[in-house]
Tab-separated table of C-alpha atoms in Angstrom:
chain	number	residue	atom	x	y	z
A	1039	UNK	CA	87.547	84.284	105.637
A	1040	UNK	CA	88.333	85.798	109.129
A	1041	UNK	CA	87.011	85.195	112.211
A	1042	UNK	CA	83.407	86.187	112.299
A	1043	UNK	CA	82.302	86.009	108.682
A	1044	UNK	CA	81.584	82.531	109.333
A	1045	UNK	CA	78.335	83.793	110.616
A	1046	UNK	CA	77.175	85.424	107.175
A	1047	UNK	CA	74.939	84.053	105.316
A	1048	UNK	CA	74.879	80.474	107.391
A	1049	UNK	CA	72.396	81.096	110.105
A	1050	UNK	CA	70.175	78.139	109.063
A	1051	UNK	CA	73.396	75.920	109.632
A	1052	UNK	CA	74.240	77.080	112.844
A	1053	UNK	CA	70.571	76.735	114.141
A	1054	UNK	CA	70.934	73.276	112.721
A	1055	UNK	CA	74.247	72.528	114.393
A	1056	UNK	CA	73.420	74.365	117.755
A	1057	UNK	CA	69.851	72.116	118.144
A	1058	UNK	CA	72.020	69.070	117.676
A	1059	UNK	CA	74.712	70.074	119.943
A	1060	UNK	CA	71.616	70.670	122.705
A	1061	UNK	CA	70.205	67.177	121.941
A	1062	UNK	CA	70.450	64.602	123.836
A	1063	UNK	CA	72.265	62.638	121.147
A	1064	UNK	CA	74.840	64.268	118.795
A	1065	UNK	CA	75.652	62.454	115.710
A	1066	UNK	CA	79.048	61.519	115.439
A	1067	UNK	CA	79.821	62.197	111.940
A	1068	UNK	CA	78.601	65.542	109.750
A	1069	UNK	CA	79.240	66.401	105.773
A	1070	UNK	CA	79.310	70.096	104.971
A	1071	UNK	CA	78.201	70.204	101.268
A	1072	UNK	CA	77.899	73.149	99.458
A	1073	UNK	CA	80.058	74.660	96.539
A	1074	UNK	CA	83.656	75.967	96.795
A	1075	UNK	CA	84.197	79.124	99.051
A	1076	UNK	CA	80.988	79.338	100.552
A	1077	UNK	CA	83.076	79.366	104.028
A	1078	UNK	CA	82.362	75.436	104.991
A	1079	UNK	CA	85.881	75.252	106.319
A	1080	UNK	CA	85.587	78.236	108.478
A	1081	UNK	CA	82.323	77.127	109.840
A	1082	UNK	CA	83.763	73.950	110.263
A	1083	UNK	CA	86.374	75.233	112.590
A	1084	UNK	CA	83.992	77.260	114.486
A	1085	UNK	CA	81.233	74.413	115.061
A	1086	UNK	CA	84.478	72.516	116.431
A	1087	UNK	CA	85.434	74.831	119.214
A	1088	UNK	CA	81.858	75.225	119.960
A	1089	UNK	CA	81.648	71.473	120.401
A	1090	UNK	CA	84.861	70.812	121.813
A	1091	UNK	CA	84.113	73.703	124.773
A	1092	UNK	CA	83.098	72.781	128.566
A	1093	UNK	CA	82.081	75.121	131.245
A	1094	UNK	CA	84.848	75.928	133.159
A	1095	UNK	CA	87.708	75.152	131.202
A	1096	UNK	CA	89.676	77.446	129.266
A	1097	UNK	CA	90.010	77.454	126.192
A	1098	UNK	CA	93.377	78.092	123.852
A	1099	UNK	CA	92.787	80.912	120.994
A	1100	UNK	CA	94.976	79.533	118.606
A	1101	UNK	CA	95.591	75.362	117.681
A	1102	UNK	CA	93.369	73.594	119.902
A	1103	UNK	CA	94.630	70.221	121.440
A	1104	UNK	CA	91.151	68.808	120.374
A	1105	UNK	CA	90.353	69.705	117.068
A	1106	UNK	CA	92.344	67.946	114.652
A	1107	UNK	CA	92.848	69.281	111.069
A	1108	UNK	CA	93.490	67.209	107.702
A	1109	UNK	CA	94.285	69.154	104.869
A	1110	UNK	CA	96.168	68.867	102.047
A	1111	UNK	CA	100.122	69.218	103.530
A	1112	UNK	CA	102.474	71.658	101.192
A	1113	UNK	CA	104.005	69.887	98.007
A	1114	UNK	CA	107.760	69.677	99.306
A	1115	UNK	CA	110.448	71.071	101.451
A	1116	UNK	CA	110.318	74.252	99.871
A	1117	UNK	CA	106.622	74.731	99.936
A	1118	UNK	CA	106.567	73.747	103.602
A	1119	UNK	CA	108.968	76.021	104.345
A	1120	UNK	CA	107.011	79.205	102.525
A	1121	UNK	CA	104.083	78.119	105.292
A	1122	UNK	CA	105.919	77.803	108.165
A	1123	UNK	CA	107.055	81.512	106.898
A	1124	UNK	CA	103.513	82.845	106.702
A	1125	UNK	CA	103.765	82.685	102.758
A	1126	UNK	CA	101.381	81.250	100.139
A	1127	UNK	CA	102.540	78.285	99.161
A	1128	UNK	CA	101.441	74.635	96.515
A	1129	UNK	CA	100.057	71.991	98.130
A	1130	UNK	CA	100.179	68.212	97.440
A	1131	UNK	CA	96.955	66.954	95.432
A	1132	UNK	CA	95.377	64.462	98.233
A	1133	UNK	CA	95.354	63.872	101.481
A	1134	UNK	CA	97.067	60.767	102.261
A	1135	UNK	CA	96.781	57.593	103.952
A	1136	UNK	CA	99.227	58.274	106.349
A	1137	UNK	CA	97.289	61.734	107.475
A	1138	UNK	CA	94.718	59.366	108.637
A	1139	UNK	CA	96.264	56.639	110.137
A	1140	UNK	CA	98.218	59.680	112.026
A	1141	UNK	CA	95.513	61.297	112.924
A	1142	UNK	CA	93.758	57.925	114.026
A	1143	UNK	CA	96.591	57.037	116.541
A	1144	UNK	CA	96.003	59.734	118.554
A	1145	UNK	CA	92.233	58.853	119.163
A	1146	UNK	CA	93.577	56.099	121.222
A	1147	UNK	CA	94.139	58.862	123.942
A	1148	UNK	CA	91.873	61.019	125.684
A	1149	UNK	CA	90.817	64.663	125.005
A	1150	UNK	CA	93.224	67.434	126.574
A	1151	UNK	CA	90.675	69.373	128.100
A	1152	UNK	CA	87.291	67.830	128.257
A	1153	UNK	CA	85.146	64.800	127.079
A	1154	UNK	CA	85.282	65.869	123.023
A	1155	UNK	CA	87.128	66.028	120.364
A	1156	UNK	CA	86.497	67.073	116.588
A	1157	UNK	CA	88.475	66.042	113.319
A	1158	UNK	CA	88.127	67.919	110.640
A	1159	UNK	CA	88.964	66.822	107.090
A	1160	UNK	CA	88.891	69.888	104.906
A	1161	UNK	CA	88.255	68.803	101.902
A	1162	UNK	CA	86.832	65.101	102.109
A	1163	UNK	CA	87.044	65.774	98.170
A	1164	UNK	CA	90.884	65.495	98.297
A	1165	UNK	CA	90.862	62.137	100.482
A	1166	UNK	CA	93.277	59.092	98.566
A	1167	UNK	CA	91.082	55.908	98.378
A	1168	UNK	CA	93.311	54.222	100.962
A	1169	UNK	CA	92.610	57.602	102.711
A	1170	UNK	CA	88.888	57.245	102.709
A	1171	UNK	CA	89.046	53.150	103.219
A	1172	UNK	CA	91.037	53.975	106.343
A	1173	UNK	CA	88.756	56.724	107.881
A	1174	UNK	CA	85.644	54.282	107.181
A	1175	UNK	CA	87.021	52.383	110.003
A	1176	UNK	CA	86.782	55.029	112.240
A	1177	UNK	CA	83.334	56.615	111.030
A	1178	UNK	CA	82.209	52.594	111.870
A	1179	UNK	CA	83.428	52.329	115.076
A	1180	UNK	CA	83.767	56.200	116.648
A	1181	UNK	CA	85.677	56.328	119.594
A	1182	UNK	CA	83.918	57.684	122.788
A	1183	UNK	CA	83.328	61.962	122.532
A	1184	UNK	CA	85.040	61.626	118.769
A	1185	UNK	CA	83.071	63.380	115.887
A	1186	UNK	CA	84.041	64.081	112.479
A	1187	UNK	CA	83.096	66.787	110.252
A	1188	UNK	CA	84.187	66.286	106.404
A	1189	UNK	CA	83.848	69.489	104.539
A	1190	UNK	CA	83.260	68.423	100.693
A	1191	UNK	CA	82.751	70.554	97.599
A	1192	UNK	CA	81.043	67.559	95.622
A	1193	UNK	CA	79.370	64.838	98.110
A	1194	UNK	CA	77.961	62.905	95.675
A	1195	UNK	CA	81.762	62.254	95.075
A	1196	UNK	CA	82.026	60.277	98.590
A	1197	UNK	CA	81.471	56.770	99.023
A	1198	UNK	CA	78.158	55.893	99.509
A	1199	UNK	CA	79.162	54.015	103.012
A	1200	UNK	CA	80.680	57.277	104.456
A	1201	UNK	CA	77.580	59.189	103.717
A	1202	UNK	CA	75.416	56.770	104.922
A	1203	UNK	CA	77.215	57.299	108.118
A	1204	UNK	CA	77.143	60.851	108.454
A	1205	UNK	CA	74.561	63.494	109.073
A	1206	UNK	CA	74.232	66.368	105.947
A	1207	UNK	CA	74.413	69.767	106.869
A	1208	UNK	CA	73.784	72.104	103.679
A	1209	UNK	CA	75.480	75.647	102.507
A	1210	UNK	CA	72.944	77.596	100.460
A	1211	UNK	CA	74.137	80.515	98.329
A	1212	UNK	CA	75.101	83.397	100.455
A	1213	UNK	CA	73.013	86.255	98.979
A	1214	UNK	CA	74.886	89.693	97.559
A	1215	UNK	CA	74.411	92.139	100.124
A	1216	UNK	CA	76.266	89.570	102.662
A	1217	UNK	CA	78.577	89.260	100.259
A	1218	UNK	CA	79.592	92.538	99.843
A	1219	UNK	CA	79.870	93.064	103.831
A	1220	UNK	CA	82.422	90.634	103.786
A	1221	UNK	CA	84.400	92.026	100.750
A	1222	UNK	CA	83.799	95.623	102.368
A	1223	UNK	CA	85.648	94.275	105.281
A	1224	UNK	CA	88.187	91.969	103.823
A	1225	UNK	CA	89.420	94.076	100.676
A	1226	UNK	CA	88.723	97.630	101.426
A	1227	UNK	CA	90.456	98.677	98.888
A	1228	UNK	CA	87.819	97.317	96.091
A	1229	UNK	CA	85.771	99.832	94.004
A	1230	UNK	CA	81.861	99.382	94.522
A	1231	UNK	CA	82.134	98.429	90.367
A	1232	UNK	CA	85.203	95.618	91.385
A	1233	UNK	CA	82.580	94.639	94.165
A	1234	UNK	CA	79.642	94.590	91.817
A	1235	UNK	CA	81.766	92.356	89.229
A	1236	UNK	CA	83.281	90.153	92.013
A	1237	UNK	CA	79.858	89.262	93.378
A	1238	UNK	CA	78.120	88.519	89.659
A	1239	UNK	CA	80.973	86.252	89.029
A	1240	UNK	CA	80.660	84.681	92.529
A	1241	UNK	CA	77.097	83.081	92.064
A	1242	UNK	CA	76.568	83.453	96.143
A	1243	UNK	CA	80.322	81.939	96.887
A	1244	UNK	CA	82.080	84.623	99.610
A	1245	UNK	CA	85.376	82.624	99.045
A	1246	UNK	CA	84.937	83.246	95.021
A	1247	UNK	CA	84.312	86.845	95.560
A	1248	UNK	CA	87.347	87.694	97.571
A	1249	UNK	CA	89.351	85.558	94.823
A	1250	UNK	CA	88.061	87.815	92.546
A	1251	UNK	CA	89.314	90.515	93.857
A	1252	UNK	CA	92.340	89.548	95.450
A	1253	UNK	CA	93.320	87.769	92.117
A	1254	UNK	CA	93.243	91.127	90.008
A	1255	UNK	CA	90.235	88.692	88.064
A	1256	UNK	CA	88.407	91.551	86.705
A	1257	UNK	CA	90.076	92.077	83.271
A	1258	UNK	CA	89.942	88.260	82.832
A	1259	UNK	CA	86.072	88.661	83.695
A	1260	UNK	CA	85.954	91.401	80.789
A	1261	UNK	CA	87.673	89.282	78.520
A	1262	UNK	CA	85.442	86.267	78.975
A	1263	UNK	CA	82.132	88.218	78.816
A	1264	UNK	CA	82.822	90.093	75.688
A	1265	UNK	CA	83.898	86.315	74.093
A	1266	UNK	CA	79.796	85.614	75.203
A	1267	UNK	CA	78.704	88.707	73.178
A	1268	UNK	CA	81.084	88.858	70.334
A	1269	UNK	CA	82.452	85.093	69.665
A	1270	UNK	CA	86.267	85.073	68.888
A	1271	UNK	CA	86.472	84.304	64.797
A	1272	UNK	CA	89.808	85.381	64.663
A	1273	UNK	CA	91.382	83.659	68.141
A	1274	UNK	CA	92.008	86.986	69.174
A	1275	UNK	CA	90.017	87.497	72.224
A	1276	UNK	CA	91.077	84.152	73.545
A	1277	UNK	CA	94.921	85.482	72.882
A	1278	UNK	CA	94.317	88.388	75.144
A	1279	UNK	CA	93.060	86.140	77.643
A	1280	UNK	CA	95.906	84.078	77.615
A	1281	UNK	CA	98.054	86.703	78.069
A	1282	UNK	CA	95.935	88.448	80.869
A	1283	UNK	CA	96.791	84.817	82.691
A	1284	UNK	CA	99.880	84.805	82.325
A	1285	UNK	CA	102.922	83.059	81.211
A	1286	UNK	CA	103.386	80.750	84.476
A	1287	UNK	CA	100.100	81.283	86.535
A	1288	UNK	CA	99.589	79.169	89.768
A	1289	UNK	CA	97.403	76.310	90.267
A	1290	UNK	CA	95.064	78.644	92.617
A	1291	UNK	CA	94.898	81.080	89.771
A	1292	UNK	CA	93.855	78.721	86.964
A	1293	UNK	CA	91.107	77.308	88.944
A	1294	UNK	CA	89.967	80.686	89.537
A	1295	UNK	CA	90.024	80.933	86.413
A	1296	UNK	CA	88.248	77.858	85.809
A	1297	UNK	CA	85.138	79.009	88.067
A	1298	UNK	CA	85.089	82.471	86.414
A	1299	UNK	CA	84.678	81.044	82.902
A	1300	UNK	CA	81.499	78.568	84.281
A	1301	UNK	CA	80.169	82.009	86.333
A	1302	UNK	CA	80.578	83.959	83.054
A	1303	UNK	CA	78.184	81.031	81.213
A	1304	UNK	CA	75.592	81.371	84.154
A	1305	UNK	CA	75.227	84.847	84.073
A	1306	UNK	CA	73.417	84.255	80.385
A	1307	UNK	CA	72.153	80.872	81.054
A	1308	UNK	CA	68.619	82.240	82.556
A	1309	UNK	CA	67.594	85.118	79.868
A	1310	UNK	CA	69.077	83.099	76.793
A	1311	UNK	CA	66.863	81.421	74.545
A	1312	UNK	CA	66.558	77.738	73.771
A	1313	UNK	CA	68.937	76.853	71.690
A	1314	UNK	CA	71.669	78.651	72.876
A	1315	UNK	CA	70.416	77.693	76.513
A	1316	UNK	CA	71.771	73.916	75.283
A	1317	UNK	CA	75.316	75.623	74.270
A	1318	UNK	CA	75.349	76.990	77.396
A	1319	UNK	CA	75.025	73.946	79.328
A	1320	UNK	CA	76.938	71.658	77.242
A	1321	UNK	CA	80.078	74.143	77.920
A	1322	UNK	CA	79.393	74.914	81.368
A	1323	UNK	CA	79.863	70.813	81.476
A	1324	UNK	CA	82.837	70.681	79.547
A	1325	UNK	CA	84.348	73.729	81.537
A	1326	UNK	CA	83.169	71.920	84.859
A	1327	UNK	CA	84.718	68.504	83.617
A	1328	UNK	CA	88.406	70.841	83.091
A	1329	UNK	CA	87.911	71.743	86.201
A	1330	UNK	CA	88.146	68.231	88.004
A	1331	UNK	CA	90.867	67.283	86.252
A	1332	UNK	CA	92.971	70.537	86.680
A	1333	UNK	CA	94.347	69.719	90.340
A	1334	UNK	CA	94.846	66.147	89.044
A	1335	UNK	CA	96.918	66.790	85.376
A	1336	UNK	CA	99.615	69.210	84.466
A	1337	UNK	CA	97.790	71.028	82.221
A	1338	UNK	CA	99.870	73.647	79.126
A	1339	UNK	CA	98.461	76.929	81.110
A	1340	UNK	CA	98.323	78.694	77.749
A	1341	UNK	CA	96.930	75.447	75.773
A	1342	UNK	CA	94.339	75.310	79.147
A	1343	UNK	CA	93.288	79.003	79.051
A	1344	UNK	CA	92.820	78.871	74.857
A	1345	UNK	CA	90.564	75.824	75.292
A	1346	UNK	CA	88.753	77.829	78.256
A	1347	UNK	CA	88.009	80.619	75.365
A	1348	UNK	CA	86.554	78.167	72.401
A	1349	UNK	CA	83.865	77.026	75.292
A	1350	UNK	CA	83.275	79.936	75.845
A	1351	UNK	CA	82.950	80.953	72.078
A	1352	UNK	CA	81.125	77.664	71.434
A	1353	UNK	CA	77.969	79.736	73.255
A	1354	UNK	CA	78.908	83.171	72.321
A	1355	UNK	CA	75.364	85.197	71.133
A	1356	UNK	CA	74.030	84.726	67.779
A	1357	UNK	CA	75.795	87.572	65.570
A	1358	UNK	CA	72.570	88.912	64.838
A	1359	UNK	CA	71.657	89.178	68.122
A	1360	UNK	CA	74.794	90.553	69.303
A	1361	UNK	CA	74.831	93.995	66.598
């Protein structure tokens, strides 16, 4: 998101953050938890200049020489070299034990500009063991105006040691109307109907939303919803879908993907009865389990995308109901 949208739809975490930041005592060590795209990293960023900033002393707009970033670095030479170009590009799966023993080196020196400095480790999901080993040592023993904020997806994921060091801070849902401010302003281009779609499929994730659209994801989202009303006896909905993919689709793209096909279940998990509220949840699961391991296996896109579409047929409406 761009600068300023990580305002929507967060106030109750920035009055959080800002009454810590005026305490007298500001923890060392925060978790942002809340689902993919809800804008956690931006905020993150944000909160850090914030914290970082003294009276007096200016302050650079662009990389600041107290706010450290971990991310995932690009894949290889060539991917590196499509980011230092401005380009997308594929990233390596983790982030490594070397990022943080890097990264942990230069806390032997002072801040640049003032008494504080912020890491942030964007996402703590994506953290090696050795990685996460290494940065308990320095969640343990913080160095002096040092504080860490881990931006996770799935908390329950970390070890229990690093959250028992850290403070929570939450992400609810953003709610549709902010939603829709952001896509007005980000992809003006989008159709109030691509909107509409976009922000179904999102379930209150900004970051979802603008994949949506960006990601041409409505005619998958068609595809998907008329496999919940119809079923797919004859494979050939789920063919379509593959195709609509494509042949050799980006990692990015099949997780997208991924969280359109659980969206798609949720939309008729609430008004469905019983029994198909079970088939709902059991592939919502299943699709939620493919979606862990995707970043980790090289997954047969086409093979991926086909089993995506006999989930989704697994909780298709009853015929009956469906005519």
């Amino acid at each position: 998101m761009t600068p300023g949208d990580e305002m929507i739809g967060h106030e109750s975490a920035w009055r959080e953050w800002r009454a810590a930041l005026e305490s007298a005592r500001m923890h060392h060590g925060w978790i942002l938890a809340g689902p993919k795209g809800m804008g956690k990293g931006a905020f993150a960023r944000a909160a850090a200049r914030e914290l970082v900033a003294e009276a007096g002393v200016h302050q650079p707009d662009g990389a600041h020489p107290d706010i450290i970033v971990l991310d995932p670095l690009p894949a290889n030479d060539d991917e590196e070299k499509k980011r230092d170009d401005g380009k997308p590009y594929q990233t390596k799966r983790n982030i490594t034990v070397d990022q943080i023993r890097r990264m942990q080196s230069r806390l032997i020196t002072r801040p640049t500009l003032g008494s504080r400095r912020a890491v942030i480790i964007d996402p703590a999901d994506d953290l090696e063991k050795g990685s996460v080993n290494a940065l308990l040592k320095s969640l343990e023993e913080p160095p002096v105006g040092t504080f860490f904020l881990l931006v996770t997806h799935r908390p329950g994921r970390l070890l229990a040691t690093v959250r028992s060091r850290c403070r929570m801070l939450r992400f609810a849902p953003v709610a549709a109307r902010e939603i829709d401010t952001i896509l007005q302003k980000q992809s003006p281009n989008a159709d109030t109907t691509t909107r509409a779609a976009a922000i179904a499929a999102a379930e209150g994730s900004p970051g979802a939303a603008l994949a949506f659209v960006d990601r041409e994801l409505g005619p998958l989202h068609v595809l998907m919803q008329r496999i919940m009303r119809e079923g797919d006896a004859g494979f050939g909905l789920r063919g379509a879908l593959a195709d609509e993919i494509g042949a050799r689709p980006d990692r990015e793209r099949i997780l997208a993907a991924l969280d359109l096909a659980r969206a798609t279940l949720a939309e008729d998990l609430a008004a469905a009865p019983r029994g198909r509220q079970l088939k709902l949840i059991q592939a919502h699961g299943a699709i939620t389990r493919l979606a862990r391991e995707a970043p980790t296996y090289n997954f047969d896109a086409g093979l991926l995308i086909m089993e995506i579409g006999g989930l989704l047929a697994s909780a298709a409406m009853p015929r009956e109901a469906a005519t």
